[in-house]
Amino acid sequence: MLRYSKESSAGMLKEFECGIPAMDSFIHEALDTLIKNDTRYSFYVVEEEGVGIVAMFVTSRGGFLDRDEEFEELSFGKPWSYIGKDSQMHSGMMYPTLEIDYLAVRKDLRNKGYGSEILAELSKMAQDSGCYFLTVDAYHDAEYSAIPFYEKRGFFPLQELSEDYDTLRMAYRV
């Protein structure tokens, strides 16, 4: 059984490696500063008895802008206006989300179901906090892509994949 603990320091992750160089670098060099200096973020460690730390994740509250009225039947959205790339005013509905800012599973434990279990817990956390979607900027580069992981679990893209960015914005309705 997994145990989730909200932490205020990333010090316990000195030996943690997820095997993705950019993420490991962030965890060891910048995560502690982020969580200590920005109260928008909540940092969690996931542990299993006899195994130790299996994963870490960082969340924050956010919003999902439905530009295409795909979810217009939902009554809990808030009208939102924005200026599009065409410099014109557009409107849509904004829905509260729980943002998955970072999620990493220990490299020797990947592909063993931990990520799926964590997403199920994040869905519960989202519901408990009044959010109707989970959102994530899924990491993607030439060596590693988290996009298939999220797609398999029901996340859908909110934009087109672009060569200009190393992430793809995705959402999941909880």
PDB file of N, CA and C in Angstrom, residues 36-76:
ATOM      1  N   LYS A  36      10.115  25.810  -1.342  1.00  0.00           N
ATOM      2  CA  LYS A  36      10.323  26.699  -0.196  1.00  0.00           C
ATOM      3  C   LYS A  36       9.943  28.137  -0.502  1.00  0.00           C
ATOM      4  N   ASN A  37      10.036  28.540  -1.768  1.00  0.00           N
ATOM      5  CA  ASN A  37       9.826  29.942  -2.124  1.00  0.00           C
ATOM      6  C   ASN A  37       8.512  30.239  -2.823  1.00  0.00           C
ATOM      7  N   ASP A  38       7.730  29.230  -3.131  1.00  0.00           N
ATOM      8  CA  ASP A  38       6.474  29.485  -3.844  1.00  0.00           C
ATOM      9  C   ASP A  38       5.368  28.652  -3.212  1.00  0.00           C
ATOM     10  N   THR A  39       4.498  29.309  -2.499  1.00  0.00           N
ATOM     11  CA  THR A  39       3.455  28.605  -1.741  1.00  0.00           C
ATOM     12  C   THR A  39       2.345  28.035  -2.619  1.00  0.00           C
ATOM     13  N   ARG A  40       2.364  28.310  -3.930  1.00  0.00           N
ATOM     14  CA  ARG A  40       1.349  27.734  -4.812  1.00  0.00           C
ATOM     15  C   ARG A  40       1.534  26.225  -4.964  1.00  0.00           C
ATOM     16  N   TYR A  41       2.735  25.733  -4.722  1.00  0.00           N
ATOM     17  CA  TYR A  41       3.050  24.336  -4.989  1.00  0.00           C
ATOM     18  C   TYR A  41       2.968  23.479  -3.737  1.00  0.00           C
ATOM     19  N   SER A  42       2.461  22.250  -3.901  1.00  0.00           N
ATOM     20  CA  SER A  42       2.457  21.250  -2.838  1.00  0.00           C
ATOM     21  C   SER A  42       3.315  20.079  -3.297  1.00  0.00           C
ATOM     22  N   PHE A  43       4.244  19.671  -2.460  1.00  0.00           N
ATOM     23  CA  PHE A  43       5.207  18.623  -2.787  1.00  0.00           C
ATOM     24  C   PHE A  43       4.885  17.372  -1.970  1.00  0.00           C
ATOM     25  N   TYR A  44       4.806  16.229  -2.656  1.00  0.00           N
ATOM     26  CA  TYR A  44       4.477  14.959  -2.006  1.00  0.00           C
ATOM     27  C   TYR A  44       5.528  13.899  -2.319  1.00  0.00           C
ATOM     28  N   VAL A  45       5.758  13.050  -1.346  1.00  0.00           N
ATOM     29  CA  VAL A  45       6.606  11.874  -1.524  1.00  0.00           C
ATOM     30  C   VAL A  45       5.703  10.655  -1.390  1.00  0.00           C
ATOM     31  N   VAL A  46       5.909   9.684  -2.266  1.00  0.00           N
ATOM     32  CA  VAL A  46       5.128   8.451  -2.245  1.00  0.00           C
ATOM     33  C   VAL A  46       6.062   7.328  -1.800  1.00  0.00           C
ATOM     34  N   GLU A  47       5.666   6.633  -0.730  1.00  0.00           N
ATOM     35  CA  GLU A  47       6.494   5.561  -0.193  1.00  0.00           C
ATOM     36  C   GLU A  47       5.697   4.269  -0.104  1.00  0.00           C
ATOM     37  N   GLU A  48       6.438   3.170  -0.127  1.00  0.00           N
ATOM     38  CA  GLU A  48       5.838   1.857   0.094  1.00  0.00           C
ATOM     39  C   GLU A  48       6.710   1.125   1.102  1.00  0.00           C
ATOM     40  N   GLU A  49       6.053   0.501   2.067  1.00  0.00           N
ATOM     41  CA  GLU A  49       6.793  -0.213   3.104  1.00  0.00           C
ATOM     42  C   GLU A  49       7.687  -1.277   2.477  1.00  0.00           C
ATOM     43  N   GLY A  50       8.920  -1.311   2.905  1.00  0.00           N
ATOM     44  CA  GLY A  50       9.879  -2.280   2.396  1.00  0.00           C
ATOM     45  C   GLY A  50      10.529  -1.880   1.085  1.00  0.00           C
ATOM     46  N   VAL A  51      10.031  -0.839   0.455  1.00  0.00           N
ATOM     47  CA  VAL A  51      10.576  -0.394  -0.831  1.00  0.00           C
ATOM     48  C   VAL A  51      11.218   0.982  -0.702  1.00  0.00           C
ATOM     49  N   GLY A  52      10.664   1.819   0.168  1.00  0.00           N
ATOM     50  CA  GLY A  52      11.162   3.184   0.333  1.00  0.00           C
ATOM     51  C   GLY A  52      10.418   4.144  -0.579  1.00  0.00           C
ATOM     52  N   ILE A  53      11.091   5.220  -0.936  1.00  0.00           N
ATOM     53  CA  ILE A  53      10.466   6.230  -1.795  1.00  0.00           C
ATOM     54  C   ILE A  53      10.338   5.660  -3.207  1.00  0.00           C
ATOM     55  N   VAL A  54       9.112   5.634  -3.711  1.00  0.00           N
ATOM     56  CA  VAL A  54       8.872   5.112  -5.062  1.00  0.00           C
ATOM     57  C   VAL A  54       8.632   6.232  -6.067  1.00  0.00           C
ATOM     58  N   ALA A  55       8.183   7.404  -5.576  1.00  0.00           N
ATOM     59  CA  ALA A  55       7.865   8.500  -6.495  1.00  0.00           C
ATOM     60  C   ALA A  55       7.775   9.808  -5.736  1.00  0.00           C
ATOM     61  N   MET A  56       7.725  10.882  -6.506  1.00  0.00           N
ATOM     62  CA  MET A  56       7.466  12.213  -5.969  1.00  0.00           C
ATOM     63  C   MET A  56       6.579  12.946  -6.959  1.00  0.00           C
ATOM     64  N   PHE A  57       5.796  13.885  -6.442  1.00  0.00           N
ATOM     65  CA  PHE A  57       5.046  14.740  -7.344  1.00  0.00           C
ATOM     66  C   PHE A  57       4.805  16.097  -6.705  1.00  0.00           C
ATOM     67  N   VAL A  58       4.586  17.079  -7.573  1.00  0.00           N
ATOM     68  CA  VAL A  58       4.303  18.444  -7.158  1.00  0.00           C
ATOM     69  C   VAL A  58       3.005  18.852  -7.848  1.00  0.00           C
ATOM     70  N   THR A  59       2.107  19.457  -7.082  1.00  0.00           N
ATOM     71  CA  THR A  59       0.829  19.896  -7.646  1.00  0.00           C
ATOM     72  C   THR A  59       0.601  21.372  -7.341  1.00  0.00           C
ATOM     73  N   SER A  60      -0.341  21.950  -8.066  1.00  0.00           N
ATOM     74  CA  SER A  60      -0.825  23.303  -7.790  1.00  0.00           C
ATOM     75  C   SER A  60      -2.243  23.393  -8.332  1.00  0.00           C
ATOM     76  N   ARG A  61      -2.941  24.455  -7.978  1.00  0.00           N
ATOM     77  CA  ARG A  61      -4.280  24.679  -8.519  1.00  0.00           C
ATOM     78  C   ARG A  61      -4.145  25.438  -9.824  1.00  0.00           C
ATOM     79  N   GLY A  62      -5.017  25.135 -10.756  1.00  0.00           N
ATOM     80  CA  GLY A  62      -4.968  25.808 -12.040  1.00  0.00           C
ATOM     81  C   GLY A  62      -6.345  25.888 -12.658  1.00  0.00           C
ATOM     82  N   GLY A  63      -6.348  26.151 -13.944  1.00  0.00           N
ATOM     83  CA  GLY A  63      -7.596  26.242 -14.676  1.00  0.00           C
ATOM     84  C   GLY A  63      -7.441  25.686 -16.076  1.00  0.00           C
ATOM     85  N   PHE A  64      -8.493  25.092 -16.564  1.00  0.00           N
ATOM     86  CA  PHE A  64      -8.525  24.520 -17.905  1.00  0.00           C
ATOM     87  C   PHE A  64      -9.498  25.356 -18.713  1.00  0.00           C
ATOM     88  N   LEU A  65      -9.016  25.996 -19.755  1.00  0.00           N
ATOM     89  CA  LEU A  65      -9.850  26.838 -20.593  1.00  0.00           C
ATOM     90  C   LEU A  65     -10.402  26.019 -21.743  1.00  0.00           C
ATOM     91  N   ASP A  66     -11.722  25.875 -21.773  1.00  0.00           N
ATOM     92  CA  ASP A  66     -12.413  25.139 -22.830  1.00  0.00           C
ATOM     93  C   ASP A  66     -12.807  26.140 -23.913  1.00  0.00           C
ATOM     94  N   ARG A  67     -11.983  26.222 -24.942  1.00  0.00           N
ATOM     95  CA  ARG A  67     -12.215  27.182 -26.025  1.00  0.00           C
ATOM     96  C   ARG A  67     -13.274  26.695 -27.013  1.00  0.00           C
ATOM     97  N   ASP A  68     -13.439  25.392 -27.132  1.00  0.00           N
ATOM     98  CA  ASP A  68     -14.304  24.812 -28.162  1.00  0.00           C
ATOM     99  C   ASP A  68     -15.684  24.416 -27.653  1.00  0.00           C
ATOM    100  N   GLU A  69     -15.997  24.756 -26.416  1.00  0.00           N
ATOM    101  CA  GLU A  69     -17.277  24.420 -25.791  1.00  0.00           C
ATOM    102  C   GLU A  69     -17.531  22.914 -25.758  1.00  0.00           C
ATOM    103  N   GLU A  70     -16.443  22.167 -25.689  1.00  0.00           N
ATOM    104  CA  GLU A  70     -16.549  20.709 -25.637  1.00  0.00           C
ATOM    105  C   GLU A  70     -17.251  20.243 -24.365  1.00  0.00           C
ATOM    106  N   PHE A  71     -17.089  21.001 -23.299  1.00  0.00           N
ATOM    107  CA  PHE A  71     -17.670  20.620 -22.009  1.00  0.00           C
ATOM    108  C   PHE A  71     -18.764  21.582 -21.578  1.00  0.00           C
ATOM    109  N   GLU A  72     -19.481  22.161 -22.544  1.00  0.00           N
ATOM    110  CA  GLU A  72     -20.486  23.172 -22.232  1.00  0.00           C
ATOM    111  C   GLU A  72     -21.625  22.642 -21.355  1.00  0.00           C
ATOM    112  N   GLU A  73     -21.795  21.315 -21.290  1.00  0.00           N
ATOM    113  CA  GLU A  73     -22.860  20.769 -20.446  1.00  0.00           C
ATOM    114  C   GLU A  73     -22.506  20.839 -18.963  1.00  0.00           C
ATOM    115  N   LEU A  74     -21.249  21.103 -18.649  1.00  0.00           N
ATOM    116  CA  LEU A  74     -20.835  21.209 -17.259  1.00  0.00           C
ATOM    117  C   LEU A  74     -21.239  22.570 -16.716  1.00  0.00           C
ATOM    118  N   SER A  75     -21.913  22.589 -15.595  1.00  0.00           N
ATOM    119  CA  SER A  75     -22.467  23.829 -15.060  1.00  0.00           C
ATOM    120  C   SER A  75     -21.520  24.583 -14.132  1.00  0.00           C
ATOM    121  N   PHE A  76     -20.342  24.059 -13.869  1.00  0.00           N
ATOM    122  CA  PHE A  76     -19.477  24.653 -12.863  1.00  0.00           C
ATOM    123  C   PHE A  76     -18.352  25.504 -13.450  1.00  0.00           C
TER     124      PHE A  76
END
